[in-house]
Amino acid sequence: MLRRLETGPRGLTRAEAGQRLARLGENTLPSRRDASWPLLFARSLRDPFTAVLLCLGLVSAAVASWGTALVTLVLVTVSCALRASGEHRADRSTAGLRDLVASTATVLRRADEDAAPAAREVPVAELVPGDVVRLGAGDLVPADVRLLRATGFSVHQAALTGESAPVAKTALDAPGDAEGSVPDRPELCFQGSSVASGSATAVVVATGARARFAAALARAGGHREASAFDRSVHGIAWILIRFMLLTPPLVLMANAALRGRGLETLPFAVAVAVGLTPEMLPVIVTGCLARGAALLARAHGVIVKRLPALHDLGAVDVLCVDKTGTLTQDRPVVERALDTEGRDDPEVLRWAAANAWWTLQLADLPAPDALDEALLAAAGPDALQTHDGIAALPFDPVRRLSTAVLTTPGRLGTHTLVVKGAVEEVLDRCVPDDGERERLRAAAAGHAAAGLRVLAVATAERPGRGGGHLPADVRGLTPRGLITLRDALAPTAAEALGVLADRGVAVKVLTGDHPGTALRACADLGIPVPDDAVLTAARIDAVPDAELAALVHRTTVFARCTPEHKARVTAALRDGGHTVGFLGDGVNDLPALRAADVGIAPRAATDVAREGADVVLADKDLTAITHAIGAGRHAGGNIVSYLRVTLSSNLGNVLAMLCAGLLLPFLPMLPVQVLAQNLCFDAAQLAFAFDRPHPSVLRRPADLRPRALLGFITRFGLLNAVADLATFGVLALSLYGPGTGDDEAVFHSGWFTENLLTQALVMLILRLGARTARGHRPGPVAWAAGALAAIGLALPPSPLGPVLGLTALPVQYYLLLGAVLVLYAAGLLAARMRYERRRAPGGTRV
């Protein structure tokens, strides 16, 4: 390796380092530039509904329908501004979180070839392959390195592999380069890792874009598939586009063939197409999502970086999480202390705690490791007062045990060696007793299979000597027993899992740990895991993609997962029809974060994981996710309610207009009246952005399905058209008698009033539903519906009526209209109840 890098143990000269830096470039990661507000505004125009509205506005301007064009373009501008502002705020909120690698490193550099190497601090960006660096506890590994010397050296590399425990690294003199997987190469350390213990000298083998860290970024930086929200919006948009492309030609041809009208009906045809469009949808969607995102940020510290991701959170029905830091804390706790017969024995814990305490004190370690902290916390301070420490041999990743030399109370000149560590290593150093050792090995294997970590404890008495004790003295030990430890459960995990289950969200555990460890955590938290609901990486590799989607659906725990396995499982869940959220915090999670519909990362995650995520949590806590899912379902519920109301009402009006255009000798409604009606209806529907849906919305995913929505709006749109046609009958026959239905102003006024009143009924009944309307306090939608009905009644006889071509209506019309509205309301309620009964077993999903 040193020959290939053209360097040596003394490092590079300053001149050599400068030449390599100029040739290879700085040791920096690819950076991402945040989009500016104007660019975000321009990107918002790619939204399908926004693009449709923009096209309709331009067509309206082309046919001189200036009022329609102005209102439509204003809606487009407001929607794009809201979305761009929300995403720009999210970018600014995460801009200060980008600090992943160390800023300086200790490097051996020489002034010239003959000079002695000197340790100096240099910026990490100036490191080059061939540099020799020194690493100590607490340092961040500044580049990909190969160890030359190491003492008790271990690193945290969860950012790369997801392993929660430190990984021992040794300076093996093995052939090969820097290729290979991280666990298989103990002599290699990688950028993004941090030193847990020990010290080492290493040679830099790769920097910048050639480091493994940057390679992980490149693999995760490909094209991202459309999210659930994007797919749904595109599906609904194309349904409406087909309707809108079909409507104007039908209006023109029907009027030309049956009524002899020509291009003078073109503004009316465009107005009809605009009437079918949910003009307020971009504003409503952006308003609902921006309001929910702002509330999440203020109340729970959750940052939604991409507004549509909040809707996707509401639609999530599968949440993929890691075990460590999510279900469990990143620390162990003592489960039991057992003697050699398997009985509880606190003396075993006292010996283990004494070893941990005196090793920490006498070996000059910066801090105890996680296992020692657990032992000291469980034993308490009283367990450490019976012995004094003489010497200590700290934990060695190669020997996998630690030794403390203590005084023996009551026996001057005698020392007690207390040894703890890996079961195999400790038992191999005990006095031969095959029966006892095999019994302890079997017991340890059983505890490990149950997901527990196991330490063995042994002691031996030795004559005291001034020169201390060597590792070779750790022989002829007497086994004292076993210490079992489990992962400490996250304090809020159990409650949050219960909330997720109530909301129909299945939790999948994707971890790099042993399956037994993951199963233990699931059992402690009450997550049901059937025997056939566990997959290991080897089983995943053996299954083709076509079968994996069905397999992952019934699997709860995925163990020994690499980053590629996590991404493949996430993609398979999406292929199976699920909306998937993935919680990750390391570089290893980047592919899965991008494969999911919603990528979620905590604020303490690596910089690139935060940038690759759609949602950033204040802490890695499932409770925050439940709040985010709740906010997403509230926003999604309001969006679904708006779409149901506006599309069913608009479709009914368009069908009625087409029929009226064929039956009447005049236009059923003037373009200005269509515009005024749409403005009133759209303004009332702004209330959906501030509504609080019924609590039942939280119990099911807010899934927006184009086919189901099309069926809903068709059913209720036809019902609305029937009510309009009944109104025509009232106007043409009952009020004026046969042959007198050519009074344009009366007809326009009557239909204008009826339209606004039926739209108000639709807002109330389809928003609340047949089962939830009773006892529900009036909210923004109810007040908006009341205001809409008042406008419908007051506008025709008002001074503004003649301006719009409207006139006052006789009293008897209102009596007959009341009968029509009562029948219409009864029909709506009956249809809604029937719809809810049919959808109840599988939950309402539109």
PDB file of C-alpha atoms in Angstrom, residues 371-621:
ATOM      1  CA  LEU A 371     -21.047  -1.703  28.535  1.00  0.00           C
ATOM      2  CA  ASP A 372     -18.965  -0.399  31.452  1.00  0.00           C
ATOM      3  CA  GLU A 373     -21.403   2.478  31.973  1.00  0.00           C
ATOM      4  CA  ALA A 374     -24.254  -0.025  32.191  1.00  0.00           C
ATOM      5  CA  LEU A 375     -22.370  -2.145  34.750  1.00  0.00           C
ATOM      6  CA  LEU A 376     -21.501   0.860  36.919  1.00  0.00           C
ATOM      7  CA  ALA A 377     -25.071   2.185  36.801  1.00  0.00           C
ATOM      8  CA  ALA A 378     -26.520  -1.199  37.786  1.00  0.00           C
ATOM      9  CA  ALA A 379     -24.052  -1.880  40.619  1.00  0.00           C
ATOM     10  CA  GLY A 380     -24.182   1.545  42.263  1.00  0.00           C
ATOM     11  CA  PRO A 381     -21.375   3.263  44.188  1.00  0.00           C
ATOM     12  CA  ASP A 382     -21.505   0.919  47.201  1.00  0.00           C
ATOM     13  CA  ALA A 383     -20.229  -2.021  45.142  1.00  0.00           C
ATOM     14  CA  LEU A 384     -16.906  -0.231  44.508  1.00  0.00           C
ATOM     15  CA  GLN A 385     -15.831   0.324  48.127  1.00  0.00           C
ATOM     16  CA  THR A 386     -14.542  -3.170  49.013  1.00  0.00           C
ATOM     17  CA  HIS A 387     -11.391  -3.193  46.870  1.00  0.00           C
ATOM     18  CA  ASP A 388      -8.587  -0.850  45.931  1.00  0.00           C
ATOM     19  CA  GLY A 389      -7.136  -0.925  42.449  1.00  0.00           C
ATOM     20  CA  ILE A 390      -3.478  -1.713  41.773  1.00  0.00           C
ATOM     21  CA  ALA A 391      -3.219  -1.898  37.961  1.00  0.00           C
ATOM     22  CA  ALA A 392      -5.358  -2.434  34.898  1.00  0.00           C
ATOM     23  CA  LEU A 393      -5.118  -3.827  31.389  1.00  0.00           C
ATOM     24  CA  PRO A 394      -7.825  -2.047  29.342  1.00  0.00           C
ATOM     25  CA  PHE A 395     -10.099  -3.759  26.862  1.00  0.00           C
ATOM     26  CA  ASP A 396      -8.212  -4.948  23.802  1.00  0.00           C
ATOM     27  CA  PRO A 397     -10.248  -5.533  20.625  1.00  0.00           C
ATOM     28  CA  VAL A 398      -7.942  -8.428  19.722  1.00  0.00           C
ATOM     29  CA  ARG A 399      -8.011 -10.197  23.117  1.00  0.00           C
ATOM     30  CA  ARG A 400     -11.641  -9.030  23.684  1.00  0.00           C
ATOM     31  CA  LEU A 401     -11.326  -8.744  27.452  1.00  0.00           C
ATOM     32  CA  SER A 402     -10.154  -6.335  30.154  1.00  0.00           C
ATOM     33  CA  THR A 403      -8.327  -7.026  33.414  1.00  0.00           C
ATOM     34  CA  ALA A 404      -8.238  -5.125  36.710  1.00  0.00           C
ATOM     35  CA  VAL A 405      -5.749  -5.999  39.496  1.00  0.00           C
ATOM     36  CA  LEU A 406      -7.272  -5.343  42.934  1.00  0.00           C
ATOM     37  CA  THR A 407      -6.187  -5.724  46.533  1.00  0.00           C
ATOM     38  CA  THR A 408      -7.560  -8.747  48.386  1.00  0.00           C
ATOM     39  CA  PRO A 409      -9.233  -7.663  51.643  1.00  0.00           C
ATOM     40  CA  GLY A 410      -7.701  -9.380  54.698  1.00  0.00           C
ATOM     41  CA  ARG A 411      -4.824 -10.922  52.739  1.00  0.00           C
ATOM     42  CA  LEU A 412      -1.767  -8.732  52.514  1.00  0.00           C
ATOM     43  CA  GLY A 413       0.548  -9.476  49.653  1.00  0.00           C
ATOM     44  CA  THR A 414      -2.185 -11.058  47.548  1.00  0.00           C
ATOM     45  CA  HIS A 415      -3.802  -9.512  44.506  1.00  0.00           C
ATOM     46  CA  THR A 416      -7.067 -10.455  42.806  1.00  0.00           C
ATOM     47  CA  LEU A 417      -7.287 -10.410  39.029  1.00  0.00           C
ATOM     48  CA  VAL A 418     -10.808  -9.594  37.837  1.00  0.00           C
ATOM     49  CA  VAL A 419     -11.393 -10.367  34.169  1.00  0.00           C
ATOM     50  CA  LYS A 420     -14.475  -9.680  32.062  1.00  0.00           C
ATOM     51  CA  GLY A 421     -15.076  -9.866  28.348  1.00  0.00           C
ATOM     52  CA  ALA A 422     -16.264 -12.102  25.540  1.00  0.00           C
ATOM     53  CA  VAL A 423     -17.492 -15.452  26.820  1.00  0.00           C
ATOM     54  CA  GLU A 424     -15.194 -17.577  24.640  1.00  0.00           C
ATOM     55  CA  GLU A 425     -12.104 -15.544  25.472  1.00  0.00           C
ATOM     56  CA  VAL A 426     -12.715 -15.568  29.228  1.00  0.00           C
ATOM     57  CA  LEU A 427     -13.635 -19.273  29.448  1.00  0.00           C
ATOM     58  CA  ASP A 428     -10.595 -20.264  27.407  1.00  0.00           C
ATOM     59  CA  ARG A 429      -8.443 -18.731  30.177  1.00  0.00           C
ATOM     60  CA  CYS A 430     -10.234 -20.506  33.025  1.00  0.00           C
ATOM     61  CA  VAL A 431      -9.079 -23.606  34.897  1.00  0.00           C
ATOM     62  CA  PRO A 432      -9.969 -26.645  32.752  1.00  0.00           C
ATOM     63  CA  ASP A 433     -13.358 -28.015  33.726  1.00  0.00           C
ATOM     64  CA  ASP A 434     -15.017 -29.087  30.511  1.00  0.00           C
ATOM     65  CA  GLY A 435     -18.414 -29.676  32.072  1.00  0.00           C
ATOM     66  CA  GLU A 436     -18.669 -26.241  33.648  1.00  0.00           C
ATOM     67  CA  ARG A 437     -17.238 -24.428  30.664  1.00  0.00           C
ATOM     68  CA  GLU A 438     -19.574 -26.173  28.230  1.00  0.00           C
ATOM     69  CA  ARG A 439     -22.531 -25.415  30.478  1.00  0.00           C
ATOM     70  CA  LEU A 440     -21.603 -21.725  30.560  1.00  0.00           C
ATOM     71  CA  ARG A 441     -21.065 -21.651  26.791  1.00  0.00           C
ATOM     72  CA  ALA A 442     -24.496 -23.198  26.207  1.00  0.00           C
ATOM     73  CA  ALA A 443     -26.120 -20.737  28.613  1.00  0.00           C
ATOM     74  CA  ALA A 444     -24.399 -17.811  26.902  1.00  0.00           C
ATOM     75  CA  ALA A 445     -25.515 -19.074  23.481  1.00  0.00           C
ATOM     76  CA  GLY A 446     -29.098 -19.299  24.722  1.00  0.00           C
ATOM     77  CA  HIS A 447     -29.043 -15.737  26.046  1.00  0.00           C
ATOM     78  CA  ALA A 448     -27.478 -14.487  22.798  1.00  0.00           C
ATOM     79  CA  ALA A 449     -30.187 -16.241  20.765  1.00  0.00           C
ATOM     80  CA  ALA A 450     -32.747 -14.382  22.892  1.00  0.00           C
ATOM     81  CA  GLY A 451     -31.235 -11.079  21.774  1.00  0.00           C
ATOM     82  CA  LEU A 452     -29.080 -10.347  24.838  1.00  0.00           C
ATOM     83  CA  ARG A 453     -25.434  -9.364  25.004  1.00  0.00           C
ATOM     84  CA  VAL A 454     -23.406 -11.616  27.276  1.00  0.00           C
ATOM     85  CA  LEU A 455     -20.214 -10.973  29.259  1.00  0.00           C
ATOM     86  CA  ALA A 456     -18.304 -13.572  31.226  1.00  0.00           C
ATOM     87  CA  VAL A 457     -16.664 -12.706  34.572  1.00  0.00           C
ATOM     88  CA  ALA A 458     -13.781 -14.616  36.163  1.00  0.00           C
ATOM     89  CA  THR A 459     -11.252 -14.014  38.946  1.00  0.00           C
ATOM     90  CA  ALA A 460      -7.915 -15.368  40.106  1.00  0.00           C
ATOM     91  CA  GLU A 461      -5.628 -14.697  43.074  1.00  0.00           C
ATOM     92  CA  ARG A 462      -1.952 -13.957  42.466  1.00  0.00           C
ATOM     93  CA  PRO A 463       0.972 -13.050  44.721  1.00  0.00           C
ATOM     94  CA  GLY A 464       1.467  -9.327  44.797  1.00  0.00           C
ATOM     95  CA  ARG A 465       4.464  -7.940  42.924  1.00  0.00           C
ATOM     96  CA  GLY A 466       5.744  -4.485  42.221  1.00  0.00           C
ATOM     97  CA  GLY A 467       6.204  -4.947  38.498  1.00  0.00           C
ATOM     98  CA  GLY A 468       2.498  -5.326  37.826  1.00  0.00           C
ATOM     99  CA  HIS A 469       0.867  -8.029  35.747  1.00  0.00           C
ATOM    100  CA  LEU A 470       1.148  -8.849  32.077  1.00  0.00           C
ATOM    101  CA  PRO A 471      -1.518 -10.221  29.691  1.00  0.00           C
ATOM    102  CA  ALA A 472       0.250 -13.584  29.951  1.00  0.00           C
ATOM    103  CA  ASP A 473      -0.715 -13.723  33.643  1.00  0.00           C
ATOM    104  CA  VAL A 474      -4.417 -13.906  32.721  1.00  0.00           C
ATOM    105  CA  ARG A 475      -4.555 -17.687  32.956  1.00  0.00           C
ATOM    106  CA  GLY A 476      -5.941 -20.256  35.368  1.00  0.00           C
ATOM    107  CA  LEU A 477      -9.035 -18.195  36.159  1.00  0.00           C
ATOM    108  CA  THR A 478     -12.073 -19.275  38.125  1.00  0.00           C
ATOM    109  CA  PRO A 479     -15.366 -18.479  36.378  1.00  0.00           C
ATOM    110  CA  ARG A 480     -17.744 -16.391  38.451  1.00  0.00           C
ATOM    111  CA  GLY A 481     -20.711 -16.227  36.094  1.00  0.00           C
ATOM    112  CA  LEU A 482     -22.357 -14.272  33.289  1.00  0.00           C
ATOM    113  CA  ILE A 483     -23.740 -10.762  32.890  1.00  0.00           C
ATOM    114  CA  THR A 484     -26.575 -10.353  30.387  1.00  0.00           C
ATOM    115  CA  LEU A 485     -27.417  -6.954  28.933  1.00  0.00           C
ATOM    116  CA  ARG A 486     -30.182  -5.733  26.664  1.00  0.00           C
ATOM    117  CA  ASP A 487     -30.669  -2.558  24.707  1.00  0.00           C
ATOM    118  CA  ALA A 488     -32.410   0.153  26.707  1.00  0.00           C
ATOM    119  CA  LEU A 489     -35.797   0.854  25.187  1.00  0.00           C
ATOM    120  CA  ALA A 490     -36.538   4.326  23.886  1.00  0.00           C
ATOM    121  CA  PRO A 491     -38.795   5.876  26.566  1.00  0.00           C
ATOM    122  CA  THR A 492     -41.544   6.936  24.156  1.00  0.00           C
ATOM    123  CA  ALA A 493     -41.312   4.058  21.667  1.00  0.00           C
ATOM    124  CA  ALA A 494     -44.033   1.811  23.131  1.00  0.00           C
ATOM    125  CA  GLU A 495     -46.619   4.600  23.283  1.00  0.00           C
ATOM    126  CA  ALA A 496     -45.745   5.854  19.798  1.00  0.00           C
ATOM    127  CA  LEU A 497     -45.989   2.337  18.345  1.00  0.00           C
ATOM    128  CA  GLY A 498     -49.467   2.017  19.829  1.00  0.00           C
ATOM    129  CA  VAL A 499     -50.510   5.282  18.187  1.00  0.00           C
ATOM    130  CA  LEU A 500     -49.097   4.154  14.850  1.00  0.00           C
ATOM    131  CA  ALA A 501     -50.962   0.851  15.071  1.00  0.00           C
ATOM    132  CA  ASP A 502     -54.221   2.699  15.812  1.00  0.00           C
ATOM    133  CA  ARG A 503     -53.624   4.818  12.732  1.00  0.00           C
ATOM    134  CA  GLY A 504     -53.098   1.831  10.458  1.00  0.00           C
ATOM    135  CA  VAL A 505     -49.330   2.245  10.052  1.00  0.00           C
ATOM    136  CA  ALA A 506     -47.330  -0.994   9.971  1.00  0.00           C
ATOM    137  CA  VAL A 507     -43.792  -0.692  11.372  1.00  0.00           C
ATOM    138  CA  LYS A 508     -40.974  -2.594   9.650  1.00  0.00           C
ATOM    139  CA  VAL A 509     -37.606  -2.909  11.439  1.00  0.00           C
ATOM    140  CA  LEU A 510     -34.591  -2.761   9.095  1.00  0.00           C
ATOM    141  CA  THR A 511     -31.362  -3.243  11.045  1.00  0.00           C
ATOM    142  CA  GLY A 512     -27.798  -4.359  10.608  1.00  0.00           C
ATOM    143  CA  ASP A 513     -27.920  -6.182  13.957  1.00  0.00           C
ATOM    144  CA  HIS A 514     -28.408  -9.873  14.687  1.00  0.00           C
ATOM    145  CA  PRO A 515     -32.036 -11.006  14.237  1.00  0.00           C
ATOM    146  CA  GLY A 516     -32.197 -12.124  17.872  1.00  0.00           C
ATOM    147  CA  THR A 517     -31.334  -8.618  19.073  1.00  0.00           C
ATOM    148  CA  ALA A 518     -34.030  -7.080  16.896  1.00  0.00           C
ATOM    149  CA  LEU A 519     -36.609  -9.673  17.967  1.00  0.00           C
ATOM    150  CA  ARG A 520     -35.821  -9.005  21.618  1.00  0.00           C
ATOM    151  CA  ALA A 521     -36.469  -5.286  21.183  1.00  0.00           C
ATOM    152  CA  CYS A 522     -39.720  -6.025  19.351  1.00  0.00           C
ATOM    153  CA  ALA A 523     -40.849  -8.408  22.101  1.00  0.00           C
ATOM    154  CA  ASP A 524     -40.051  -5.848  24.827  1.00  0.00           C
ATOM    155  CA  LEU A 525     -42.082  -3.215  22.960  1.00  0.00           C
ATOM    156  CA  GLY A 526     -45.023  -5.490  22.221  1.00  0.00           C
ATOM    157  CA  ILE A 527     -44.512  -5.590  18.447  1.00  0.00           C
ATOM    158  CA  PRO A 528     -45.993  -8.903  17.247  1.00  0.00           C
ATOM    159  CA  VAL A 529     -43.488 -10.790  15.089  1.00  0.00           C
ATOM    160  CA  PRO A 530     -44.668 -14.199  13.809  1.00  0.00           C
ATOM    161  CA  ASP A 531     -42.048 -16.888  13.231  1.00  0.00           C
ATOM    162  CA  ASP A 532     -42.180 -16.397   9.465  1.00  0.00           C
ATOM    163  CA  ALA A 533     -41.986 -12.571   9.706  1.00  0.00           C
ATOM    164  CA  VAL A 534     -38.181 -12.363   9.952  1.00  0.00           C
ATOM    165  CA  LEU A 535     -35.848 -12.050   6.975  1.00  0.00           C
ATOM    166  CA  THR A 536     -32.071 -11.916   6.931  1.00  0.00           C
ATOM    167  CA  ALA A 537     -29.933 -10.347   4.242  1.00  0.00           C
ATOM    168  CA  ALA A 538     -29.051 -13.765   2.841  1.00  0.00           C
ATOM    169  CA  ARG A 539     -32.736 -14.595   2.331  1.00  0.00           C
ATOM    170  CA  ILE A 540     -33.376 -11.226   0.684  1.00  0.00           C
ATOM    171  CA  ASP A 541     -30.497 -11.842  -1.741  1.00  0.00           C
ATOM    172  CA  ALA A 542     -31.984 -15.196  -2.703  1.00  0.00           C
ATOM    173  CA  VAL A 543     -35.407 -13.777  -3.629  1.00  0.00           C
ATOM    174  CA  PRO A 544     -36.002 -12.212  -7.075  1.00  0.00           C
ATOM    175  CA  ASP A 545     -37.666  -8.810  -7.279  1.00  0.00           C
ATOM    176  CA  ALA A 546     -40.914 -10.314  -8.577  1.00  0.00           C
ATOM    177  CA  GLU A 547     -41.387 -12.314  -5.355  1.00  0.00           C
ATOM    178  CA  LEU A 548     -39.902  -9.823  -2.911  1.00  0.00           C
ATOM    179  CA  ALA A 549     -42.918  -7.471  -2.915  1.00  0.00           C
ATOM    180  CA  ALA A 550     -45.194 -10.210  -1.580  1.00  0.00           C
ATOM    181  CA  LEU A 551     -42.572 -11.412   0.900  1.00  0.00           C
ATOM    182  CA  VAL A 552     -41.834  -8.028   2.480  1.00  0.00           C
ATOM    183  CA  HIS A 553     -45.553  -7.357   2.983  1.00  0.00           C
ATOM    184  CA  ARG A 554     -45.779 -10.061   5.679  1.00  0.00           C
ATOM    185  CA  THR A 555     -42.293  -9.520   7.137  1.00  0.00           C
ATOM    186  CA  THR A 556     -41.718  -7.362  10.219  1.00  0.00           C
ATOM    187  CA  VAL A 557     -37.962  -7.670  10.948  1.00  0.00           C
ATOM    188  CA  PHE A 558     -35.191  -7.457   8.351  1.00  0.00           C
ATOM    189  CA  ALA A 559     -31.841  -8.274  10.000  1.00  0.00           C
ATOM    190  CA  ARG A 560     -28.207  -8.018   8.906  1.00  0.00           C
ATOM    191  CA  CYS A 561     -29.226  -5.440   6.308  1.00  0.00           C
ATOM    192  CA  THR A 562     -26.709  -3.506   4.240  1.00  0.00           C
ATOM    193  CA  PRO A 563     -27.649  -0.168   2.639  1.00  0.00           C
ATOM    194  CA  GLU A 564     -28.514  -1.998  -0.578  1.00  0.00           C
ATOM    195  CA  HIS A 565     -30.871  -4.355   1.270  1.00  0.00           C
ATOM    196  CA  LYS A 566     -32.672  -1.443   2.940  1.00  0.00           C
ATOM    197  CA  ALA A 567     -33.185   0.320  -0.373  1.00  0.00           C
ATOM    198  CA  ARG A 568     -34.384  -2.891  -2.045  1.00  0.00           C
ATOM    199  CA  VAL A 569     -36.887  -3.665   0.721  1.00  0.00           C
ATOM    200  CA  THR A 570     -38.211  -0.091   0.631  1.00  0.00           C
ATOM    201  CA  ALA A 571     -38.639  -0.216  -3.144  1.00  0.00           C
ATOM    202  CA  ALA A 572     -40.370  -3.621  -2.909  1.00  0.00           C
ATOM    203  CA  LEU A 573     -42.868  -2.226  -0.396  1.00  0.00           C
ATOM    204  CA  ARG A 574     -43.681   0.618  -2.781  1.00  0.00           C
ATOM    205  CA  ASP A 575     -44.043  -1.822  -5.660  1.00  0.00           C
ATOM    206  CA  GLY A 576     -46.551  -3.714  -3.515  1.00  0.00           C
ATOM    207  CA  GLY A 577     -48.825  -0.657  -3.406  1.00  0.00           C
ATOM    208  CA  HIS A 578     -47.775   0.759  -0.038  1.00  0.00           C
ATOM    209  CA  THR A 579     -46.921   4.361   0.741  1.00  0.00           C
ATOM    210  CA  VAL A 580     -43.620   4.057   2.574  1.00  0.00           C
ATOM    211  CA  GLY A 581     -41.846   6.301   5.057  1.00  0.00           C
ATOM    212  CA  PHE A 582     -38.214   5.588   5.952  1.00  0.00           C
ATOM    213  CA  LEU A 583     -36.429   6.924   9.039  1.00  0.00           C
ATOM    214  CA  GLY A 584     -32.649   7.005   8.690  1.00  0.00           C
ATOM    215  CA  ASP A 585     -29.712   9.018   9.965  1.00  0.00           C
ATOM    216  CA  GLY A 586     -26.555   7.786   8.234  1.00  0.00           C
ATOM    217  CA  VAL A 587     -24.903   7.756   4.846  1.00  0.00           C
ATOM    218  CA  ASN A 588     -25.837   4.083   4.650  1.00  0.00           C
ATOM    219  CA  ASP A 589     -29.493   5.111   4.729  1.00  0.00           C
ATOM    220  CA  LEU A 590     -29.309   7.439   1.718  1.00  0.00           C
ATOM    221  CA  PRO A 591     -30.442   4.900  -0.927  1.00  0.00           C
ATOM    222  CA  ALA A 592     -33.448   3.897   1.199  1.00  0.00           C
ATOM    223  CA  LEU A 593     -34.298   7.533   2.004  1.00  0.00           C
ATOM    224  CA  ARG A 594     -34.514   8.223  -1.713  1.00  0.00           C
ATOM    225  CA  ALA A 595     -36.385   4.989  -2.462  1.00  0.00           C
ATOM    226  CA  ALA A 596     -39.157   5.814   0.031  1.00  0.00           C
ATOM    227  CA  ASP A 597     -42.145   8.052  -0.611  1.00  0.00           C
ATOM    228  CA  VAL A 598     -41.070  10.100   2.430  1.00  0.00           C
ATOM    229  CA  GLY A 599     -37.482  10.210   3.686  1.00  0.00           C
ATOM    230  CA  ILE A 600     -37.244  11.167   7.368  1.00  0.00           C
ATOM    231  CA  ALA A 601     -34.051  12.073   9.252  1.00  0.00           C
ATOM    232  CA  PRO A 602     -33.372  13.457  12.740  1.00  0.00           C
ATOM    233  CA  ARG A 603     -31.573  16.757  13.174  1.00  0.00           C
ATOM    234  CA  ALA A 604     -28.551  14.909  14.614  1.00  0.00           C
ATOM    235  CA  ALA A 605     -28.191  12.805  11.444  1.00  0.00           C
ATOM    236  CA  THR A 606     -25.280  13.150   9.087  1.00  0.00           C
ATOM    237  CA  ASP A 607     -25.400  16.186   6.865  1.00  0.00           C
ATOM    238  CA  VAL A 608     -26.081  14.279   3.658  1.00  0.00           C
ATOM    239  CA  ALA A 609     -28.854  12.232   5.284  1.00  0.00           C
ATOM    240  CA  ARG A 610     -30.591  15.462   6.316  1.00  0.00           C
ATOM    241  CA  GLU A 611     -30.216  16.875   2.830  1.00  0.00           C
ATOM    242  CA  GLY A 612     -31.559  13.683   1.258  1.00  0.00           C
ATOM    243  CA  ALA A 613     -34.577  13.578   3.578  1.00  0.00           C
ATOM    244  CA  ASP A 614     -37.939  15.238   2.991  1.00  0.00           C
ATOM    245  CA  VAL A 615     -38.676  15.736   6.698  1.00  0.00           C
ATOM    246  CA  VAL A 616     -36.216  16.601   9.496  1.00  0.00           C
ATOM    247  CA  LEU A 617     -37.117  15.747  13.105  1.00  0.00           C
ATOM    248  CA  ALA A 618     -35.872  17.566  16.179  1.00  0.00           C
ATOM    249  CA  ASP A 619     -34.949  14.180  17.688  1.00  0.00           C
ATOM    250  CA  LYS A 620     -34.885  10.587  16.523  1.00  0.00           C
ATOM    251  CA  ASP A 621     -38.203   9.898  18.191  1.00  0.00           C
TER     252      ASP A 621
END
